[in-house]
Amino acid sequence: MELTSSVALVLGACLLDALLGDPVYRLHPVRLIGAWIQTCERVLFARGLDGYLGGVLHWLLVVGGALGVWWVGHLGFAALHPALAFGWDLFIAYSLLCTRDLLGQGLRVLRALDDLPAARRHMVMLVGRDTDRLDRAGIVRATIESLSENLTDGVLTPLWALCLFGVPGLVVVKAISTLDSMIGYKNDRYRRFGWAGARSDDVVHWLPARLSVPLIALAAALLRGHPRLVWPALRYRTLLPSPNSGWSEAACAGALRVRLLGPVWYGGVLMGEAYIGDPDWPADLDGADLRRALRLILVAALLALGFGLMVVASR
């Protein structure tokens, strides 16, 4: 019965995400986690706890608080009826998965490519770099980069955390990811305070990032792409400062046989001009390349779900 319930939870959450997408409302769990992060930060800073110790306490308060809310809700509903507890878990799991939104955002960029200002506006939801300098090819490259990076951060890690550790694992992963996105910066304010959030984010994504490579290669084989180029392309992963994002980005570049990255601007400053991919691979990308990338990410996500369900069944 427990196995049936676990499989139903994973399939139900993924199906709701596929059908409905990420729910948008003020009390969304991720919004609540974000608000709790800000509240705890203000309290700790007001008490002078703005260094490493404060950052560790902040991490414990955020992750522990997110887990506590799920746990209290689960116990409360379970006291009324087991079906209500399952419904609560299903709602939380569905709310914390975002594969449809990731693909949908990429699709919106694709549909707007004939209107570059509109395409740049859609890109704001995907990338943090300056978009006003990007031409059509740059927009496509940046969108594929974001899709491939978020395959790890937004799809594989949350999904496999749910399959391996249930809703508590998913809640922990999303709390850590939200921490990293809000305070994981190497600036004067967060260099020490955000260390725990940033490093824990590196840890939780470490294995999924590396497992993304064979997954992308298999997806490329199924789509008759370039699976044999996935492994040689990994030598470009070190062009990115993150210990994790380079794996899936380089793998996607090889699977699609395209060059990614190129000139990247942040705050009006050119941060780099190197490309991920061999010099003879095309960098002047268009809508057909973005369409291939969307199919690649979709198939990889479906394969990830299949492997995840195999893990659930073996528990």
mmCIF file of C-alpha atoms in Angstrom:
data_model
loop_
_atom_site.group_PDB
_atom_site.id
_atom_site.type_symbol
_atom_site.label_atom_id
_atom_site.label_comp_id
_atom_site.label_asym_id
_atom_site.label_seq_id
_atom_site.Cartn_x
_atom_site.Cartn_y
_atom_site.Cartn_z
ATOM 1 C CA MET A 1 0.000 0.000 0.000
ATOM 2 C CA GLU A 2 2.863 2.344 0.853
ATOM 3 C CA LEU A 3 4.512 1.649 -2.513
ATOM 4 C CA THR A 4 1.242 2.313 -4.340
ATOM 5 C CA SER A 5 0.811 5.575 -2.427
ATOM 6 C CA SER A 6 4.380 6.717 -3.220
ATOM 7 C CA VAL A 7 4.008 5.983 -6.930
ATOM 8 C CA ALA A 8 0.612 7.715 -6.980
ATOM 9 C CA LEU A 9 2.121 10.761 -5.251
ATOM 10 C CA VAL A 10 4.958 11.134 -7.767
ATOM 11 C CA LEU A 11 2.764 10.476 -10.800
ATOM 12 C CA GLY A 12 -0.022 12.697 -9.482
ATOM 13 C CA ALA A 13 2.304 15.609 -8.776
ATOM 14 C CA CYS A 14 3.938 15.333 -12.209
ATOM 15 C CA LEU A 15 0.582 15.020 -13.950
ATOM 16 C CA LEU A 16 -0.801 18.094 -12.183
ATOM 17 C CA ASP A 17 2.335 20.022 -13.101
ATOM 18 C CA ALA A 18 2.006 18.932 -16.734
ATOM 19 C CA LEU A 19 -1.687 19.819 -16.912
ATOM 20 C CA LEU A 20 -1.858 22.974 -14.812
ATOM 21 C CA GLY A 21 1.646 24.339 -14.511
ATOM 22 C CA ASP A 22 2.985 26.120 -11.452
ATOM 23 C CA PRO A 23 0.121 27.756 -9.509
ATOM 24 C CA VAL A 24 0.472 31.541 -9.235
ATOM 25 C CA TYR A 25 -0.941 33.027 -6.041
ATOM 26 C CA ARG A 26 0.258 35.007 -3.034
ATOM 27 C CA LEU A 27 0.497 32.038 -0.652
ATOM 28 C CA HIS A 28 2.479 29.792 -2.995
ATOM 29 C CA PRO A 29 4.881 27.658 -0.909
ATOM 30 C CA VAL A 30 7.971 29.097 -2.613
ATOM 31 C CA ARG A 31 6.694 32.643 -2.032
ATOM 32 C CA LEU A 32 6.143 31.804 1.611
ATOM 33 C CA ILE A 33 9.655 30.375 1.871
ATOM 34 C CA GLY A 34 10.993 33.548 0.269
ATOM 35 C CA ALA A 35 9.099 35.738 2.727
ATOM 36 C CA TRP A 36 10.393 33.629 5.641
ATOM 37 C CA ILE A 37 13.946 33.985 4.316
ATOM 38 C CA GLN A 38 13.610 37.778 4.323
ATOM 39 C CA THR A 39 12.033 37.862 7.778
ATOM 40 C CA CYS A 40 14.735 35.690 9.333
ATOM 41 C CA GLU A 41 17.442 37.696 7.604
ATOM 42 C CA ARG A 42 16.133 40.979 9.019
ATOM 43 C CA VAL A 43 15.932 39.545 12.535
ATOM 44 C CA LEU A 44 19.444 38.097 12.443
ATOM 45 C CA PHE A 45 21.021 41.198 10.917
ATOM 46 C CA ALA A 46 19.334 43.364 13.523
ATOM 47 C CA ARG A 47 21.127 41.304 16.185
ATOM 48 C CA GLY A 48 24.496 41.570 14.473
ATOM 49 C CA LEU A 49 24.416 37.959 13.232
ATOM 50 C CA ASP A 50 25.487 38.797 9.686
ATOM 51 C CA GLY A 51 28.467 36.440 9.355
ATOM 52 C CA TYR A 52 28.989 32.705 9.014
ATOM 53 C CA LEU A 53 27.233 31.888 12.310
ATOM 54 C CA GLY A 54 24.235 33.980 11.360
ATOM 55 C CA GLY A 55 24.149 32.303 7.970
ATOM 56 C CA VAL A 56 24.085 28.832 9.524
ATOM 57 C CA LEU A 57 21.313 29.878 11.928
ATOM 58 C CA HIS A 58 19.445 31.397 8.985
ATOM 59 C CA TRP A 59 19.778 28.116 7.053
ATOM 60 C CA LEU A 60 18.440 26.126 9.997
ATOM 61 C CA LEU A 61 15.522 28.501 10.518
ATOM 62 C CA VAL A 62 14.545 28.485 6.827
ATOM 63 C CA VAL A 63 14.915 24.772 6.116
ATOM 64 C CA GLY A 64 13.551 23.773 9.526
ATOM 65 C CA GLY A 65 10.640 26.178 9.184
ATOM 66 C CA ALA A 66 9.699 24.860 5.730
ATOM 67 C CA LEU A 67 9.853 21.268 6.960
ATOM 68 C CA GLY A 68 7.904 22.184 10.082
ATOM 69 C CA VAL A 69 5.027 23.713 8.117
ATOM 70 C CA TRP A 70 4.764 20.625 5.906
ATOM 71 C CA TRP A 71 4.986 18.284 8.915
ATOM 72 C CA VAL A 72 2.331 20.110 10.977
ATOM 73 C CA GLY A 73 -0.004 20.156 7.984
ATOM 74 C CA HIS A 74 0.596 16.472 7.291
ATOM 75 C CA LEU A 75 -0.045 15.446 10.888
ATOM 76 C CA GLY A 76 -3.100 17.666 11.173
ATOM 77 C CA PHE A 77 -4.733 16.294 8.050
ATOM 78 C CA ALA A 78 -3.725 12.714 8.921
ATOM 79 C CA ALA A 79 -5.559 13.084 12.234
ATOM 80 C CA LEU A 80 -8.711 13.802 10.253
ATOM 81 C CA HIS A 81 -8.314 11.247 7.471
ATOM 82 C CA PRO A 82 -5.374 9.598 5.625
ATOM 83 C CA ALA A 83 -6.776 10.774 2.298
ATOM 84 C CA LEU A 84 -6.524 14.382 3.439
ATOM 85 C CA ALA A 85 -2.864 13.884 4.385
ATOM 86 C CA PHE A 86 -2.212 12.421 0.940
ATOM 87 C CA GLY A 87 -3.991 15.390 -0.642
ATOM 88 C CA TRP A 88 -1.828 17.793 1.365
ATOM 89 C CA ASP A 89 1.350 15.987 0.259
ATOM 90 C CA LEU A 90 0.160 15.934 -3.342
ATOM 91 C CA PHE A 91 -0.564 19.671 -3.278
ATOM 92 C CA ILE A 92 2.852 20.512 -1.814
ATOM 93 C CA ALA A 93 4.687 18.221 -4.260
ATOM 94 C CA TYR A 94 2.785 19.603 -7.250
ATOM 95 C CA SER A 95 3.470 23.175 -6.130
ATOM 96 C CA LEU A 96 7.213 22.545 -5.898
ATOM 97 C CA LEU A 97 7.650 20.945 -9.343
ATOM 98 C CA CYS A 98 8.010 23.301 -12.302
ATOM 99 C CA THR A 99 8.897 21.357 -15.452
ATOM 100 C CA ARG A 100 5.941 22.711 -17.423
ATOM 101 C CA ASP A 101 6.768 26.311 -16.506
ATOM 102 C CA LEU A 102 10.396 25.857 -17.567
ATOM 103 C CA LEU A 103 9.402 24.465 -20.960
ATOM 104 C CA GLY A 104 6.592 26.998 -21.278
ATOM 105 C CA GLN A 105 8.950 29.915 -20.753
ATOM 106 C CA GLY A 106 11.287 28.563 -23.412
ATOM 107 C CA LEU A 107 8.328 28.113 -25.754
ATOM 108 C CA ARG A 108 7.249 31.725 -25.185
ATOM 109 C CA VAL A 109 10.715 32.906 -26.214
ATOM 110 C CA LEU A 110 10.539 30.683 -29.295
ATOM 111 C CA ARG A 111 7.172 32.115 -30.348
ATOM 112 C CA ALA A 112 8.421 35.680 -29.884
ATOM 113 C CA LEU A 113 11.674 35.346 -31.864
ATOM 114 C CA ASP A 114 10.273 37.433 -34.736
ATOM 115 C CA ASP A 115 9.750 40.273 -32.225
ATOM 116 C CA LEU A 116 13.137 40.615 -30.494
ATOM 117 C CA PRO A 117 12.006 43.155 -27.830
ATOM 118 C CA ALA A 118 9.221 40.767 -26.816
ATOM 119 C CA ALA A 119 11.614 37.809 -26.812
ATOM 120 C CA ARG A 120 13.997 39.751 -24.566
ATOM 121 C CA ARG A 121 11.131 40.508 -22.165
ATOM 122 C CA HIS A 122 10.296 36.801 -21.917
ATOM 123 C CA MET A 123 13.954 36.020 -21.275
ATOM 124 C CA VAL A 124 13.945 38.043 -18.055
ATOM 125 C CA MET A 125 12.193 35.090 -16.399
ATOM 126 C CA LEU A 126 14.982 32.743 -17.493
ATOM 127 C CA VAL A 127 18.310 34.591 -17.267
ATOM 128 C CA GLY A 128 19.988 37.135 -15.015
ATOM 129 C CA ARG A 129 22.306 38.626 -17.642
ATOM 130 C CA ASP A 130 21.719 41.794 -19.649
ATOM 131 C CA THR A 131 19.339 41.025 -22.511
ATOM 132 C CA ASP A 132 19.226 44.368 -24.335
ATOM 133 C CA ARG A 133 22.421 43.574 -26.283
ATOM 134 C CA LEU A 134 21.316 40.128 -27.448
ATOM 135 C CA ASP A 135 20.534 39.534 -31.106
ATOM 136 C CA ARG A 136 18.390 36.636 -32.293
ATOM 137 C CA ALA A 137 21.216 34.092 -32.061
ATOM 138 C CA GLY A 138 22.224 35.379 -28.631
ATOM 139 C CA ILE A 139 18.657 35.073 -27.384
ATOM 140 C CA VAL A 140 18.470 31.468 -28.587
ATOM 141 C CA ARG A 141 21.835 30.576 -27.047
ATOM 142 C CA ALA A 142 20.938 32.142 -23.707
ATOM 143 C CA THR A 143 17.549 30.401 -23.651
ATOM 144 C CA ILE A 144 19.094 26.995 -24.379
ATOM 145 C CA GLU A 145 21.688 27.623 -21.649
ATOM 146 C CA SER A 146 18.955 28.416 -19.134
ATOM 147 C CA LEU A 147 16.890 25.396 -20.150
ATOM 148 C CA SER A 148 19.876 23.077 -19.804
ATOM 149 C CA GLU A 149 20.991 24.532 -16.470
ATOM 150 C CA ASN A 150 17.476 24.379 -15.049
ATOM 151 C CA LEU A 151 17.141 20.785 -16.194
ATOM 152 C CA THR A 152 19.361 20.005 -13.204
ATOM 153 C CA ASP A 153 18.254 22.664 -10.720
ATOM 154 C CA GLY A 154 14.560 22.806 -11.526
ATOM 155 C CA VAL A 155 13.729 19.319 -12.797
ATOM 156 C CA LEU A 156 16.139 16.524 -11.871
ATOM 157 C CA THR A 157 17.043 17.434 -8.294
ATOM 158 C CA PRO A 158 13.468 18.172 -7.105
ATOM 159 C CA LEU A 159 11.981 15.174 -8.915
ATOM 160 C CA TRP A 160 14.579 12.707 -7.691
ATOM 161 C CA ALA A 161 14.451 14.151 -4.166
ATOM 162 C CA LEU A 162 10.712 13.452 -4.183
ATOM 163 C CA CYS A 163 11.275 9.916 -5.475
ATOM 164 C CA LEU A 164 14.067 9.119 -2.995
ATOM 165 C CA PHE A 165 12.994 10.939 0.156
ATOM 166 C CA GLY A 166 9.340 11.808 -0.358
ATOM 167 C CA VAL A 167 7.843 15.245 0.216
ATOM 168 C CA PRO A 168 10.304 16.141 3.035
ATOM 169 C CA GLY A 169 13.227 15.699 0.633
ATOM 170 C CA LEU A 170 11.532 17.860 -1.977
ATOM 171 C CA VAL A 171 10.779 20.571 0.601
ATOM 172 C CA VAL A 172 14.410 20.638 1.761
ATOM 173 C CA VAL A 173 15.716 20.884 -1.815
ATOM 174 C CA LYS A 174 13.359 23.731 -2.734
ATOM 175 C CA ALA A 175 14.109 25.614 0.489
ATOM 176 C CA ILE A 176 17.840 25.359 -0.220
ATOM 177 C CA SER A 177 17.405 26.417 -3.856
ATOM 178 C CA THR A 178 15.349 29.418 -2.786
ATOM 179 C CA LEU A 179 17.988 30.340 -0.213
ATOM 180 C CA ASP A 180 20.710 30.207 -2.840
ATOM 181 C CA SER A 181 18.711 32.296 -5.316
ATOM 182 C CA MET A 182 18.079 35.003 -2.711
ATOM 183 C CA ILE A 183 21.283 35.181 -0.658
ATOM 184 C CA GLY A 184 23.843 33.015 -2.447
ATOM 185 C CA TYR A 185 25.825 35.966 -3.777
ATOM 186 C CA LYS A 186 29.510 36.801 -3.349
ATOM 187 C CA ASN A 187 28.978 40.440 -2.432
ATOM 188 C CA ASP A 188 29.718 42.355 0.759
ATOM 189 C CA ARG A 189 26.342 41.573 2.324
ATOM 190 C CA TYR A 190 26.109 37.858 1.560
ATOM 191 C CA ARG A 191 29.671 36.601 1.098
ATOM 192 C CA ARG A 192 29.683 35.121 4.621
ATOM 193 C CA PHE A 193 25.986 35.173 5.529
ATOM 194 C CA GLY A 194 24.952 33.378 2.318
ATOM 195 C CA TRP A 195 27.766 30.820 2.430
ATOM 196 C CA ALA A 196 25.696 28.017 4.007
ATOM 197 C CA GLY A 197 22.873 28.456 1.504
ATOM 198 C CA ALA A 198 25.189 28.584 -1.505
ATOM 199 C CA ARG A 199 27.340 25.619 -0.472
ATOM 200 C CA SER A 200 24.357 23.433 0.436
ATOM 201 C CA ASP A 201 22.869 24.235 -2.977
ATOM 202 C CA ASP A 202 26.093 23.018 -4.586
ATOM 203 C CA VAL A 203 25.853 19.809 -2.559
ATOM 204 C CA VAL A 204 22.228 18.911 -3.340
ATOM 205 C CA HIS A 205 22.722 19.448 -7.084
ATOM 206 C CA TRP A 206 26.132 17.761 -7.285
ATOM 207 C CA LEU A 207 24.968 14.242 -8.186
ATOM 208 C CA PRO A 208 21.968 15.206 -10.376
ATOM 209 C CA ALA A 209 24.237 17.521 -12.395
ATOM 210 C CA ARG A 210 26.552 14.648 -13.227
ATOM 211 C CA LEU A 211 23.723 12.187 -13.827
ATOM 212 C CA SER A 212 22.223 14.686 -16.261
ATOM 213 C CA VAL A 213 24.995 13.825 -18.729
ATOM 214 C CA PRO A 214 24.009 10.201 -19.519
ATOM 215 C CA LEU A 215 20.372 11.271 -19.360
ATOM 216 C CA ILE A 216 20.931 13.954 -22.002
ATOM 217 C CA ALA A 217 22.957 11.521 -24.109
ATOM 218 C CA LEU A 218 20.110 8.986 -24.010
ATOM 219 C CA ALA A 219 17.554 11.668 -24.893
ATOM 220 C CA ALA A 220 19.746 12.764 -27.794
ATOM 221 C CA ALA A 221 19.960 9.167 -29.031
ATOM 222 C CA LEU A 222 16.179 8.793 -28.917
ATOM 223 C CA LEU A 223 15.779 12.063 -30.836
ATOM 224 C CA ARG A 224 18.516 11.143 -33.340
ATOM 225 C CA GLY A 225 20.680 14.005 -32.173
ATOM 226 C CA HIS A 226 24.377 13.826 -31.396
ATOM 227 C CA PRO A 227 24.782 11.583 -28.323
ATOM 228 C CA ARG A 228 28.417 10.805 -29.161
ATOM 229 C CA LEU A 229 29.331 14.496 -28.867
ATOM 230 C CA VAL A 230 27.959 14.770 -25.326
ATOM 231 C CA TRP A 231 31.034 13.308 -23.643
ATOM 232 C CA PRO A 232 33.701 15.272 -25.573
ATOM 233 C CA ALA A 233 31.714 18.474 -24.914
ATOM 234 C CA LEU A 234 32.175 18.044 -21.162
ATOM 235 C CA ARG A 235 35.647 19.563 -21.388
ATOM 236 C CA TYR A 236 33.908 22.944 -21.723
ATOM 237 C CA ARG A 237 32.055 22.621 -18.417
ATOM 238 C CA THR A 238 34.834 24.462 -16.553
ATOM 239 C CA LEU A 239 34.045 27.660 -18.468
ATOM 240 C CA LEU A 240 31.231 28.215 -15.984
ATOM 241 C CA PRO A 241 32.046 29.185 -12.384
ATOM 242 C CA SER A 242 29.385 26.916 -10.908
ATOM 243 C CA PRO A 243 30.540 23.398 -9.952
ATOM 244 C CA ASN A 244 27.295 21.973 -11.331
ATOM 245 C CA SER A 245 25.700 24.000 -14.123
ATOM 246 C CA GLY A 246 28.496 23.346 -16.619
ATOM 247 C CA TRP A 247 27.714 19.628 -16.805
ATOM 248 C CA SER A 248 24.217 19.855 -18.260
ATOM 249 C CA GLU A 249 25.001 22.940 -20.353
ATOM 250 C CA ALA A 250 28.027 21.336 -21.978
ATOM 251 C CA ALA A 251 26.127 18.067 -22.445
ATOM 252 C CA CYS A 252 23.262 19.873 -24.192
ATOM 253 C CA ALA A 253 25.705 21.750 -26.420
ATOM 254 C CA GLY A 254 27.139 18.406 -27.543
ATOM 255 C CA ALA A 255 23.753 16.720 -27.898
ATOM 256 C CA LEU A 256 22.541 19.547 -30.133
ATOM 257 C CA ARG A 257 25.954 20.156 -31.744
ATOM 258 C CA VAL A 258 25.773 23.903 -31.157
ATOM 259 C CA ARG A 259 27.936 26.486 -29.448
ATOM 260 C CA LEU A 260 26.485 28.162 -26.358
ATOM 261 C CA LEU A 261 27.523 31.026 -24.099
ATOM 262 C CA GLY A 262 29.500 33.604 -26.102
ATOM 263 C CA PRO A 263 29.558 37.293 -25.035
ATOM 264 C CA VAL A 264 27.826 37.665 -21.663
ATOM 265 C CA TRP A 265 27.067 41.070 -20.125
ATOM 266 C CA TYR A 266 26.053 41.781 -16.520
ATOM 267 C CA GLY A 267 25.240 45.329 -15.442
ATOM 268 C CA GLY A 268 26.779 46.712 -18.608
ATOM 269 C CA VAL A 269 30.071 44.879 -18.016
ATOM 270 C CA LEU A 270 31.344 42.189 -20.395
ATOM 271 C CA MET A 271 32.008 39.144 -18.196
ATOM 272 C CA GLY A 272 33.265 36.733 -20.859
ATOM 273 C CA GLU A 273 33.259 35.844 -24.533
ATOM 274 C CA ALA A 274 34.179 32.146 -24.545
ATOM 275 C CA TYR A 275 31.906 29.605 -26.200
ATOM 276 C CA ILE A 276 30.852 26.185 -24.970
ATOM 277 C CA GLY A 277 31.381 23.872 -27.912
ATOM 278 C CA ASP A 278 33.868 23.188 -30.687
ATOM 279 C CA PRO A 279 34.764 26.014 -33.066
ATOM 280 C CA ASP A 280 33.166 24.268 -36.053
ATOM 281 C CA TRP A 281 29.790 23.938 -34.289
ATOM 282 C CA PRO A 282 27.295 26.679 -35.228
ATOM 283 C CA ALA A 283 26.722 29.614 -32.870
ATOM 284 C CA ASP A 284 24.370 31.575 -35.135
ATOM 285 C CA LEU A 285 21.323 29.766 -33.807
ATOM 286 C CA ASP A 286 17.661 30.195 -34.714
ATOM 287 C CA GLY A 287 14.210 28.953 -33.804
ATOM 288 C CA ALA A 288 14.845 25.465 -35.165
ATOM 289 C CA ASP A 289 17.722 25.030 -32.708
ATOM 290 C CA LEU A 290 15.606 26.240 -29.789
ATOM 291 C CA ARG A 291 12.822 23.865 -30.842
ATOM 292 C CA ARG A 292 15.304 20.961 -30.827
ATOM 293 C CA ALA A 293 16.505 22.021 -27.380
ATOM 294 C CA LEU A 294 12.959 22.097 -26.002
ATOM 295 C CA ARG A 295 12.357 18.566 -27.295
ATOM 296 C CA LEU A 296 15.657 17.428 -25.766
ATOM 297 C CA ILE A 297 14.766 18.846 -22.333
ATOM 298 C CA LEU A 298 11.262 17.358 -22.495
ATOM 299 C CA VAL A 299 12.527 13.870 -23.344
ATOM 300 C CA ALA A 300 15.238 14.106 -20.673
ATOM 301 C CA ALA A 301 12.587 15.097 -18.114
ATOM 302 C CA LEU A 302 10.401 12.146 -19.093
ATOM 303 C CA LEU A 303 13.369 9.789 -18.816
ATOM 304 C CA ALA A 304 14.146 11.259 -15.398
ATOM 305 C CA LEU A 305 10.589 10.533 -14.300
ATOM 306 C CA GLY A 306 10.901 6.963 -15.543
ATOM 307 C CA PHE A 307 14.137 6.404 -13.625
ATOM 308 C CA GLY A 308 12.655 8.086 -10.580
ATOM 309 C CA LEU A 309 9.662 5.754 -10.585
ATOM 310 C CA MET A 310 12.045 2.799 -10.836
ATOM 311 C CA VAL A 311 13.750 4.099 -7.679
ATOM 312 C CA VAL A 312 10.395 4.426 -5.916
ATOM 313 C CA ALA A 313 9.457 0.876 -6.894
ATOM 314 C CA SER A 314 12.755 -0.484 -5.597
ATOM 315 C CA ARG A 315 12.465 1.145 -2.162
#
